């Protein structure tokens, strides 16, 4: 059986969001989990990356009550090339939201419903002023997704 691949696509425009990306990477790379983890920015992610993945963790900021433009661009470029082959793909998202994150969550639900991706849990919305616990929450989310993919649960 070949090792499964988790693709992390994360937009990190600030030092704090870079901490979230590192936490996601660390969580998915837990030494007890045997999974291949690939980390890319939205602008560097191609349809081939999604096609080669067994699951996807998306990290985005909320900009003007919507996902960041680079995250939207990722979906614009990858949507149709992966639509048929990646139905049912396990998916999780964290949203760094200065406000409430609901607009971003709704947009992602709409897009991923069209893709027929399977959310492993509700969107993790990291809301309000920065808290160090945000990184721990993202690390746990990534670890959960990676372990579930490795075990064949998702």
GROMACS .gro file of C-alpha atoms in nm:
model
  154
    1UNK     CA    1   0.000   0.000   0.000
    2UNK     CA    2   0.143   0.336  -0.097
    3UNK     CA    3   0.176   0.624   0.144
    4UNK     CA    4  -0.112   0.869   0.126
    5UNK     CA    5  -0.059   1.237   0.058
    6UNK     CA    6  -0.203   1.535   0.243
    7UNK     CA    7  -0.182   1.863   0.055
    8UNK     CA    8  -0.181   2.176   0.269
    9UNK     CA    9  -0.268   2.489   0.072
   10UNK     CA   10  -0.221   2.789   0.297
   11UNK     CA   11  -0.218   3.165   0.252
   12UNK     CA   12   0.011   3.323   0.511
   13UNK     CA   13   0.057   3.697   0.457
   14UNK     CA   14   0.167   3.777   0.814
   15UNK     CA   15   0.396   3.638   1.085
   16UNK     CA   16   0.094   3.508   1.278
   17UNK     CA   17  -0.056   3.329   0.978
   18UNK     CA   18   0.288   3.183   0.908
   19UNK     CA   19   0.272   3.036   1.261
   20UNK     CA   20  -0.057   2.872   1.162
   21UNK     CA   21   0.099   2.721   0.850
   22UNK     CA   22   0.388   2.583   1.053
   23UNK     CA   23   0.143   2.441   1.306
   24UNK     CA   24  -0.054   2.271   1.027
   25UNK     CA   25   0.264   2.125   0.881
   26UNK     CA   26   0.386   2.006   1.222
   27UNK     CA   27   0.050   1.850   1.308
   28UNK     CA   28   0.027   1.661   0.980
   29UNK     CA   29   0.388   1.547   1.019
   30UNK     CA   30   0.331   1.396   1.362
   31UNK     CA   31   0.589   1.114   1.402
   32UNK     CA   32   0.310   0.865   1.476
   33UNK     CA   33   0.144   0.929   1.140
   34UNK     CA   34   0.288   0.782   0.819
   35UNK     CA   35   0.169   1.025   0.554
   36UNK     CA   36   0.334   1.238   0.286
   37UNK     CA   37   0.271   1.608   0.359
   38UNK     CA   38   0.306   1.870   0.087
   39UNK     CA   39   0.280   2.238   0.177
   40UNK     CA   40   0.212   2.498  -0.090
   41UNK     CA   41   0.089   2.853  -0.116
   42UNK     CA   42  -0.233   2.904  -0.313
   43UNK     CA   43  -0.049   3.073  -0.599
   44UNK     CA   44   0.198   2.783  -0.631
   45UNK     CA   45  -0.065   2.508  -0.619
   46UNK     CA   46  -0.155   2.352  -0.953
   47UNK     CA   47  -0.433   2.109  -1.049
   48UNK     CA   48  -0.171   1.832  -1.062
   49UNK     CA   49  -0.096   1.888  -0.692
   50UNK     CA   50  -0.462   1.841  -0.602
   51UNK     CA   51  -0.494   1.537  -0.829
   52UNK     CA   52  -0.196   1.373  -0.655
   53UNK     CA   53  -0.339   1.434  -0.305
   54UNK     CA   54  -0.558   1.205  -0.097
   55UNK     CA   55  -0.682   1.493   0.121
   56UNK     CA   56  -0.655   1.871   0.136
   57UNK     CA   57  -0.621   2.113   0.425
   58UNK     CA   58  -0.685   2.473   0.329
   59UNK     CA   59  -0.577   2.774   0.532
   60UNK     CA   60  -0.698   3.120   0.438
   61UNK     CA   61  -0.746   3.461   0.583
   62UNK     CA   62  -1.074   3.647   0.568
   63UNK     CA   63  -1.054   3.958   0.352
   64UNK     CA   64  -1.358   4.182   0.322
   65UNK     CA   65  -1.581   3.903   0.459
   66UNK     CA   66  -1.453   3.663   0.191
   67UNK     CA   67  -1.160   3.432   0.133
   68UNK     CA   68  -0.838   3.595   0.019
   69UNK     CA   69  -0.802   3.657  -0.354
   70UNK     CA   70  -0.512   3.413  -0.383
   71UNK     CA   71  -0.727   3.138  -0.232
   72UNK     CA   72  -1.007   3.218  -0.476
   73UNK     CA   73  -0.752   3.211  -0.760
   74UNK     CA   74  -0.644   2.862  -0.650
   75UNK     CA   75  -1.003   2.741  -0.685
   76UNK     CA   76  -1.050   2.927  -1.015
   77UNK     CA   77  -0.749   2.748  -1.165
   78UNK     CA   78  -0.806   2.405  -1.013
   79UNK     CA   79  -1.184   2.362  -1.001
   80UNK     CA   80  -1.259   2.213  -1.343
   81UNK     CA   81  -0.933   2.017  -1.388
   82UNK     CA   82  -0.997   1.825  -1.061
   83UNK     CA   83  -1.379   1.818  -1.058
   84UNK     CA   84  -1.434   1.466  -1.190
   85UNK     CA   85  -1.139   1.285  -1.033
   86UNK     CA   86  -1.140   1.426  -0.678
   87UNK     CA   87  -1.504   1.385  -0.576
   88UNK     CA   88  -1.527   1.270  -0.215
   89UNK     CA   89  -1.180   1.399  -0.125
   90UNK     CA   90  -1.144   1.462   0.251
   91UNK     CA   91  -1.119   1.833   0.319
   92UNK     CA   92  -1.069   2.063   0.617
   93UNK     CA   93  -1.022   2.436   0.646
   94UNK     CA   94  -0.906   2.693   0.895
   95UNK     CA   95  -0.996   3.058   0.852
   96UNK     CA   96  -0.807   3.338   1.023
   97UNK     CA   97  -1.086   3.590   1.062
   98UNK     CA   98  -1.069   3.937   1.204
   99UNK     CA   99  -1.448   3.941   1.192
  100UNK     CA  100  -1.672   3.634   1.212
  101UNK     CA  101  -1.553   3.425   0.915
  102UNK     CA  102  -1.905   3.333   0.804
  103UNK     CA  103  -1.876   3.484   0.456
  104UNK     CA  104  -1.555   3.294   0.390
  105UNK     CA  105  -1.701   2.972   0.530
  106UNK     CA  106  -2.014   3.006   0.315
  107UNK     CA  107  -1.809   3.068   0.000
  108UNK     CA  108  -1.589   2.765   0.072
  109UNK     CA  109  -1.895   2.549   0.141
  110UNK     CA  110  -2.041   2.652  -0.196
  111UNK     CA  111  -1.721   2.578  -0.388
  112UNK     CA  112  -1.644   2.249  -0.214
  113UNK     CA  113  -2.007   2.133  -0.245
  114UNK     CA  114  -1.968   2.181  -0.620
  115UNK     CA  115  -1.644   1.982  -0.608
  116UNK     CA  116  -1.821   1.720  -0.392
  117UNK     CA  117  -1.539   1.724  -0.138
  118UNK     CA  118  -1.607   1.573   0.206
  119UNK     CA  119  -1.559   1.808   0.501
  120UNK     CA  120  -1.420   1.612   0.795
  121UNK     CA  121  -1.551   1.877   1.038
  122UNK     CA  122  -1.692   2.227   1.038
  123UNK     CA  123  -1.457   2.509   0.940
  124UNK     CA  124  -1.215   2.608   1.215
  125UNK     CA  125  -1.266   2.983   1.245
  126UNK     CA  126  -0.990   3.162   1.435
  127UNK     CA  127  -1.176   3.479   1.518
  128UNK     CA  128  -1.081   3.813   1.666
  129UNK     CA  129  -0.750   3.924   1.808
  130UNK     CA  130  -0.456   3.685   1.776
  131UNK     CA  131  -0.432   3.411   2.037
  132UNK     CA  132  -0.147   3.163   2.070
  133UNK     CA  133  -0.407   2.886   2.107
  134UNK     CA  134  -0.494   2.936   1.737
  135UNK     CA  135  -0.175   2.752   1.639
  136UNK     CA  136  -0.258   2.461   1.870
  137UNK     CA  137  -0.606   2.435   1.718
  138UNK     CA  138  -0.465   2.427   1.364
  139UNK     CA  139  -0.204   2.169   1.464
  140UNK     CA  140  -0.479   1.946   1.607
  141UNK     CA  141  -0.693   1.988   1.294
  142UNK     CA  142  -0.402   1.890   1.067
  143UNK     CA  143  -0.314   1.593   1.288
  144UNK     CA  144  -0.677   1.474   1.286
  145UNK     CA  145  -0.701   1.496   0.909
  146UNK     CA  146  -0.364   1.327   0.854
  147UNK     CA  147  -0.438   1.044   1.097
  148UNK     CA  148  -0.781   0.987   0.947
  149UNK     CA  149  -0.642   0.970   0.595
  150UNK     CA  150  -0.363   0.735   0.700
  151UNK     CA  151  -0.614   0.506   0.875
  152UNK     CA  152  -0.855   0.511   0.581
  153UNK     CA  153  -1.131   0.671   0.790
  154UNK     CA  154  -1.165   0.963   0.548
   0.00000   0.00000   0.00000
